[in-house]
Each structure stands twice: as C-alpha cells, then as structure tokens.
Short mmCIF file of N, CA, C and O in Angstrom, two decimals:
data_model
loop_
_atom_site.label_atom_id
_atom_site.label_comp_id
_atom_site.label_asym_id
_atom_site.label_seq_id
_atom_site.Cartn_x
_atom_site.Cartn_y
_atom_site.Cartn_z
N MET E 142 82.72 67.96 99.89
CA MET E 142 83.42 67.15 98.92
C MET E 142 84.82 67.72 98.71
O MET E 142 85.00 68.93 98.61
N THR E 143 85.81 66.88 98.64
CA THR E 143 87.19 67.29 98.42
C THR E 143 87.59 66.98 96.99
O THR E 143 87.34 65.89 96.49
N THR E 144 88.19 67.98 96.32
CA THR E 144 88.67 67.81 94.95
C THR E 144 90.15 68.13 94.93
O THR E 144 90.57 69.16 95.46
N ILE E 145 90.94 67.25 94.33
CA ILE E 145 92.40 67.44 94.27
C ILE E 145 92.85 67.29 92.82
O ILE E 145 92.44 66.36 92.13
N HIS E 146 93.67 68.26 92.37
CA HIS E 146 94.24 68.21 91.02
C HIS E 146 95.74 68.42 91.13
O HIS E 146 96.22 69.10 92.02
N THR E 147 96.48 67.85 90.20
CA THR E 147 97.91 68.12 90.05
C THR E 147 98.04 69.19 88.97
O THR E 147 97.56 69.01 87.85
N LEU E 148 98.68 70.32 89.29
CA LEU E 148 98.73 71.45 88.37
C LEU E 148 99.32 71.12 87.01
O LEU E 148 98.81 71.55 85.98
N ASN E 149 100.39 70.34 86.97
CA ASN E 149 101.03 70.09 85.68
C ASN E 149 100.26 69.09 84.81
O ASN E 149 100.63 68.85 83.68
N GLU E 150 99.19 68.50 85.33
CA GLU E 150 98.37 67.59 84.53
C GLU E 150 97.15 68.28 83.92
O GLU E 150 96.40 67.65 83.18
N LEU E 151 96.95 69.56 84.20
CA LEU E 151 95.79 70.28 83.68
C LEU E 151 95.96 70.64 82.22
O LEU E 151 97.06 70.96 81.77
N ASP E 152 94.87 70.59 81.46
CA ASP E 152 94.88 70.99 80.06
C ASP E 152 94.68 72.50 79.97
O ASP E 152 94.03 73.10 80.82
N GLY E 153 95.21 73.09 78.90
CA GLY E 153 94.99 74.51 78.66
C GLY E 153 96.26 75.32 78.78
O GLY E 153 96.93 75.27 79.79
N GLN E 154 96.60 76.07 77.73
CA GLN E 154 97.77 76.93 77.72
C GLN E 154 97.34 78.29 77.18
O GLN E 154 96.64 78.34 76.19
N PRO E 155 97.70 79.41 77.72
CA PRO E 155 98.49 79.49 78.94
C PRO E 155 97.65 79.32 80.21
O PRO E 155 98.19 79.16 81.28
N HIS E 156 96.30 79.35 80.10
CA HIS E 156 95.44 79.26 81.27
C HIS E 156 94.83 77.87 81.41
O HIS E 156 94.46 77.26 80.41
N ALA E 157 94.70 77.41 82.62
CA ALA E 157 93.93 76.20 82.91
C ALA E 157 93.10 76.49 84.15
O ALA E 157 93.62 76.92 85.18
N ASN E 158 91.80 76.30 84.04
CA ASN E 158 90.91 76.52 85.17
C ASN E 158 90.95 75.28 86.05
O ASN E 158 90.54 74.20 85.63
N VAL E 159 91.46 75.42 87.27
CA VAL E 159 91.69 74.26 88.14
C VAL E 159 90.37 73.67 88.63
O VAL E 159 90.18 72.46 88.59
N PHE E 160 89.45 74.50 89.07
CA PHE E 160 88.15 74.04 89.57
C PHE E 160 87.04 74.78 88.82
O PHE E 160 86.49 75.75 89.33
N PRO E 161 86.71 74.35 87.60
CA PRO E 161 85.70 75.07 86.81
C PRO E 161 84.40 75.24 87.58
O PRO E 161 83.95 74.33 88.28
N ASP E 162 83.81 76.42 87.45
CA ASP E 162 82.51 76.73 88.06
C ASP E 162 82.51 76.63 89.58
O ASP E 162 81.47 76.40 90.19
N ALA E 163 83.67 76.80 90.20
CA ALA E 163 83.75 76.73 91.67
C ALA E 163 84.52 77.94 92.19
O ALA E 163 85.35 78.51 91.50
N GLU E 164 84.23 78.33 93.41
CA GLU E 164 84.97 79.39 94.09
C GLU E 164 85.82 78.76 95.18
O GLU E 164 85.42 77.77 95.77
N PRO E 165 87.00 79.29 95.44
CA PRO E 165 87.55 80.43 94.73
C PRO E 165 87.99 80.02 93.33
O PRO E 165 88.44 78.90 93.10
N LYS E 166 87.84 80.96 92.39
CA LYS E 166 88.30 80.71 91.02
C LYS E 166 89.80 80.54 91.07
O LYS E 166 90.53 81.39 91.58
N THR E 167 90.28 79.42 90.56
CA THR E 167 91.70 79.08 90.65
C THR E 167 92.22 78.78 89.25
O THR E 167 91.71 77.89 88.58
N ILE E 168 93.22 79.55 88.82
CA ILE E 168 93.77 79.43 87.47
C ILE E 168 95.26 79.10 87.55
O ILE E 168 95.99 79.67 88.35
N ARG E 169 95.69 78.16 86.72
CA ARG E 169 97.12 77.92 86.54
C ARG E 169 97.51 78.64 85.27
O ARG E 169 96.92 78.44 84.22
N LEU E 170 98.48 79.53 85.36
CA LEU E 170 98.96 80.31 84.23
C LEU E 170 100.40 79.92 83.94
O LEU E 170 101.24 79.92 84.84
N THR E 171 100.69 79.58 82.68
CA THR E 171 102.04 79.23 82.26
C THR E 171 102.47 80.23 81.19
O THR E 171 101.79 80.38 80.18
N LEU E 172 103.58 80.92 81.43
CA LEU E 172 104.11 81.87 80.45
C LEU E 172 105.54 81.48 80.09
O LEU E 172 106.37 81.27 80.97
N ASP E 173 105.82 81.41 78.80
CA ASP E 173 107.18 81.19 78.34
C ASP E 173 107.90 82.53 78.30
O ASP E 173 107.27 83.58 78.32
N ALA E 174 109.23 82.48 78.21
CA ALA E 174 110.01 83.71 78.08
C ALA E 174 109.48 84.52 76.91
O ALA E 174 109.25 83.99 75.83
N GLY E 175 109.23 85.79 77.14
CA GLY E 175 108.70 86.66 76.11
C GLY E 175 107.18 86.61 75.98
O GLY E 175 106.59 87.41 75.28
N GLY E 176 106.54 85.68 76.67
CA GLY E 176 105.08 85.58 76.62
C GLY E 176 104.44 86.61 77.52
O GLY E 176 105.07 87.17 78.41
N GLU E 177 103.18 86.89 77.25
CA GLU E 177 102.45 87.81 78.12
C GLU E 177 100.96 87.56 78.00
O GLU E 177 100.50 86.86 77.10
N VAL E 178 100.24 88.12 78.92
CA VAL E 178 98.79 88.06 78.95
C VAL E 178 98.30 89.49 78.78
O VAL E 178 98.90 90.43 79.32
N ALA E 179 97.25 89.69 78.02
CA ALA E 179 96.72 91.04 77.83
C ALA E 179 96.32 91.65 79.17
O ALA E 179 95.89 90.93 80.09
N PRO E 180 96.49 92.96 79.32
CA PRO E 180 96.07 93.61 80.57
C PRO E 180 94.59 93.31 80.84
O PRO E 180 93.77 93.29 79.92
N HIS E 181 94.29 93.03 82.09
CA HIS E 181 92.92 92.69 82.45
C HIS E 181 92.70 92.93 83.94
O HIS E 181 93.63 93.30 84.66
N SER E 182 91.49 92.73 84.40
CA SER E 182 91.17 92.83 85.82
C SER E 182 90.20 91.71 86.17
O SER E 182 89.68 91.02 85.29
N HIS E 183 90.00 91.53 87.46
CA HIS E 183 89.06 90.54 87.98
C HIS E 183 88.15 91.26 88.97
O HIS E 183 88.32 91.13 90.20
N PRO E 184 87.20 92.05 88.45
CA PRO E 184 86.35 92.87 89.33
C PRO E 184 85.66 92.05 90.42
O PRO E 184 85.25 90.90 90.19
N ASP E 185 85.58 92.66 91.58
CA ASP E 185 84.88 92.08 92.74
C ASP E 185 85.51 90.78 93.23
O ASP E 185 84.83 89.95 93.83
N ARG E 186 86.80 90.60 92.98
CA ARG E 186 87.51 89.41 93.48
C ARG E 186 88.77 89.85 94.23
O ARG E 186 89.38 90.84 93.91
N LYS E 187 89.15 89.05 95.18
CA LYS E 187 90.43 89.19 95.86
C LYS E 187 91.35 88.19 95.18
O LYS E 187 90.99 87.03 94.97
N ILE E 188 92.55 88.61 94.78
CA ILE E 188 93.48 87.76 94.03
C ILE E 188 94.64 87.34 94.93
O ILE E 188 95.24 88.16 95.61
N VAL E 189 94.95 86.05 94.89
CA VAL E 189 96.16 85.51 95.51
C VAL E 189 96.98 84.92 94.36
O VAL E 189 96.51 84.03 93.65
N PHE E 190 98.17 85.45 94.15
CA PHE E 190 99.03 85.09 93.03
C PHE E 190 100.26 84.40 93.61
O PHE E 190 101.06 85.01 94.30
N HIS E 191 100.41 83.09 93.36
CA HIS E 191 101.53 82.32 93.88
C HIS E 191 102.42 81.91 92.71
O HIS E 191 101.99 81.18 91.82
N LEU E 192 103.66 82.39 92.70
CA LEU E 192 104.61 82.07 91.65
C LEU E 192 105.36 80.81 92.02
O LEU E 192 106.09 80.78 93.02
N ILE E 193 105.18 79.76 91.23
CA ILE E 193 105.76 78.45 91.55
C ILE E 193 107.21 78.35 91.09
O ILE E 193 108.06 77.84 91.81
N GLU E 194 107.50 78.84 89.87
CA GLU E 194 108.88 78.79 89.39
C GLU E 194 109.16 79.99 88.49
O GLU E 194 108.24 80.62 87.97
N GLY E 195 110.44 80.30 88.34
CA GLY E 195 110.85 81.41 87.48
C GLY E 195 110.76 82.76 88.18
O GLY E 195 110.81 82.86 89.40
N ALA E 196 110.63 83.79 87.36
CA ALA E 196 110.52 85.17 87.85
C ALA E 196 109.51 85.88 86.97
O ALA E 196 109.36 85.56 85.79
N ILE E 197 108.82 86.85 87.55
CA ILE E 197 107.79 87.56 86.80
C ILE E 197 107.73 89.02 87.24
O ILE E 197 108.05 89.34 88.39
N GLU E 198 107.39 89.88 86.30
CA GLU E 198 107.08 91.26 86.62
C GLU E 198 105.57 91.35 86.65
O GLU E 198 104.91 91.09 85.64
N LEU E 199 105.02 91.68 87.77
CA LEU E 199 103.57 91.77 87.95
C LEU E 199 103.20 93.25 88.03
O LEU E 199 103.53 93.92 89.00
N GLU E 200 102.59 93.74 86.97
CA GLU E 200 102.19 95.14 86.93
C GLU E 200 100.75 95.27 87.42
O GLU E 200 99.85 94.61 86.91
N LEU E 201 100.55 96.10 88.44
CA LEU E 201 99.23 96.35 89.01
C LEU E 201 98.96 97.85 88.96
O LEU E 201 99.65 98.62 89.63
N ASP E 202 97.99 98.25 88.16
CA ASP E 202 97.65 99.67 87.98
C ASP E 202 98.88 100.53 87.71
O ASP E 202 99.05 101.61 88.26
N GLY E 203 99.78 100.01 86.85
CA GLY E 203 100.96 100.78 86.44
C GLY E 203 102.16 100.66 87.35
O GLY E 203 103.23 101.14 87.02
N GLU E 204 102.03 100.01 88.51
CA GLU E 204 103.16 99.81 89.42
C GLU E 204 103.68 98.39 89.25
O GLU E 204 102.93 97.42 89.34
N THR E 205 104.99 98.25 88.98
CA THR E 205 105.60 96.95 88.71
C THR E 205 106.20 96.35 89.97
O THR E 205 106.90 97.02 90.71
N HIS E 206 105.90 95.07 90.17
CA HIS E 206 106.41 94.31 91.31
C HIS E 206 107.20 93.12 90.76
O HIS E 206 106.71 92.40 89.90
N GLU E 207 108.42 92.93 91.24
CA GLU E 207 109.27 91.81 90.83
C GLU E 207 109.01 90.64 91.77
O GLU E 207 109.19 90.76 92.98
N LEU E 208 108.58 89.51 91.22
CA LEU E 208 108.34 88.31 92.02
C LEU E 208 109.25 87.20 91.54
O LEU E 208 109.54 87.10 90.34
N SER E 209 109.68 86.35 92.47
CA SER E 209 110.48 85.18 92.12
C SER E 209 109.83 83.95 92.72
O SER E 209 108.91 84.05 93.55
N ALA E 210 110.30 82.79 92.30
CA ALA E 210 109.71 81.51 92.72
C ALA E 210 109.49 81.48 94.23
O ALA E 210 110.38 81.84 95.01
N GLY E 211 108.29 81.09 94.63
CA GLY E 211 107.94 81.00 96.04
C GLY E 211 107.21 82.23 96.58
O GLY E 211 106.60 82.16 97.64
N ASP E 212 107.25 83.35 95.85
CA ASP E 212 106.57 84.56 96.31
C ASP E 212 105.06 84.41 96.16
O ASP E 212 104.57 83.76 95.23
N VAL E 213 104.33 85.03 97.06
CA VAL E 213 102.87 85.08 97.01
C VAL E 213 102.45 86.54 97.15
O VAL E 213 102.89 87.23 98.07
N ALA E 214 101.62 87.01 96.23
CA ALA E 214 101.10 88.38 96.27
C ALA E 214 99.58 88.32 96.43
O ALA E 214 98.93 87.47 95.83
N CYS E 215 99.02 89.21 97.23
CA CYS E 215 97.58 89.29 97.42
C CYS E 215 97.17 90.72 97.08
O CYS E 215 97.78 91.67 97.55
N PHE E 216 96.14 90.87 96.22
CA PHE E 216 95.74 92.20 95.80
C PHE E 216 94.28 92.22 95.38
O PHE E 216 93.66 91.18 95.13
N ASP E 217 93.73 93.42 95.26
CA ASP E 217 92.36 93.65 94.84
C ASP E 217 92.24 93.41 93.34
O ASP E 217 92.98 93.99 92.55
N GLY E 218 91.31 92.56 92.92
CA GLY E 218 91.14 92.22 91.52
C GLY E 218 90.60 93.35 90.66
O GLY E 218 90.57 93.22 89.43
N ASP E 219 90.18 94.47 91.25
CA ASP E 219 89.71 95.60 90.47
C ASP E 219 90.87 96.33 89.78
O ASP E 219 90.65 97.12 88.86
N GLN E 220 92.10 96.06 90.22
CA GLN E 220 93.27 96.70 89.62
C GLN E 220 93.54 96.13 88.23
O GLN E 220 93.25 94.97 87.95
N ARG E 221 94.14 96.95 87.36
CA ARG E 221 94.58 96.49 86.04
C ARG E 221 95.80 95.61 86.27
O ARG E 221 96.80 96.03 86.84
N LEU E 222 95.74 94.37 85.79
CA LEU E 222 96.75 93.35 86.03
C LEU E 222 97.46 92.99 84.73
O LEU E 222 96.81 92.77 83.71
N LEU E 223 98.80 92.95 84.76
CA LEU E 223 99.58 92.54 83.61
C LEU E 223 100.78 91.72 84.09
O LEU E 223 101.76 92.29 84.58
N PRO E 224 100.70 90.38 84.01
CA PRO E 224 101.87 89.55 84.38
C PRO E 224 102.76 89.32 83.16
O PRO E 224 102.27 89.03 82.08
N MET E 225 104.08 89.47 83.34
CA MET E 225 105.04 89.26 82.25
C MET E 225 106.26 88.55 82.81
O MET E 225 106.71 88.89 83.90
N PRO E 226 106.82 87.56 82.07
CA PRO E 226 108.07 86.95 82.53
C PRO E 226 109.10 88.04 82.75
O PRO E 226 109.19 88.99 81.98
N SER E 227 109.88 87.90 83.80
CA SER E 227 110.85 88.94 84.15
C SER E 227 111.95 89.06 83.12
O SER E 227 112.43 88.07 82.58
N ARG E 228 112.33 90.29 82.83
CA ARG E 228 113.45 90.56 81.93
C ARG E 228 114.75 90.67 82.73
O ARG E 228 115.81 90.87 82.18
N ILE E 229 114.66 90.54 84.04
CA ILE E 229 115.83 90.65 84.91
C ILE E 229 116.29 89.24 85.28
O ILE E 229 115.51 88.44 85.78
N ALA E 230 117.54 88.93 85.03
CA ALA E 230 118.07 87.60 85.36
C ALA E 230 118.24 87.48 86.87
O ALA E 230 118.79 88.38 87.51
N LEU E 231 117.77 86.38 87.43
CA LEU E 231 117.96 86.12 88.85
C LEU E 231 119.15 85.21 89.04
O LEU E 231 119.36 84.27 88.27
N HIS E 232 119.94 85.46 90.07
CA HIS E 232 121.12 84.63 90.35
C HIS E 232 120.92 83.92 91.68
O HIS E 232 120.40 84.40 92.58
#
C-alpha cells in the first residue's frame, strides 16, 4: 500500500508524525527562531535528518553540526540529540 502526505498539511506543532504506527518513524519538526526541543535520543533507531528550509545547529552527544537548507544528516539514534535554530546568519 502506498501512502502519500504533504508535509505542510500535517497537524501538530512542533512535531507531526507523518506515518503514525508505521516504520520508518517519520516526523516533521518545525522550529521558530529561538525555539528548541528538549535533549533526547531515539534508542535502537537510525536517524535521517533532512533540513528543508532555514539553518539549524544539530548537537549530537555534545558535538555541534551546522546544517542549512537541503542538508541531510544520518546518525545513530542512541546519541543525545538537540536540534536548535541556528544563531549564525547565513548569506
């Protein structure tokens, strides 16, 4: 069975579960400037993080990675994860 959703039509802020109760678990996360998500992890999962627009500082186990629109990061979900809108202006 094929299921298709448009990301901007999903309910839920800042998180929206794209395919509830299905794998891979797919979440749309929306953060406003100054917004943040509490540090967390996703044990026993492989994470693919695709930044659609803006810029974000993605902290993984204390190491910060700067991502901008179009970047895709893949990492082990056992790491402590903290996504934050970037404080660095992109030109």
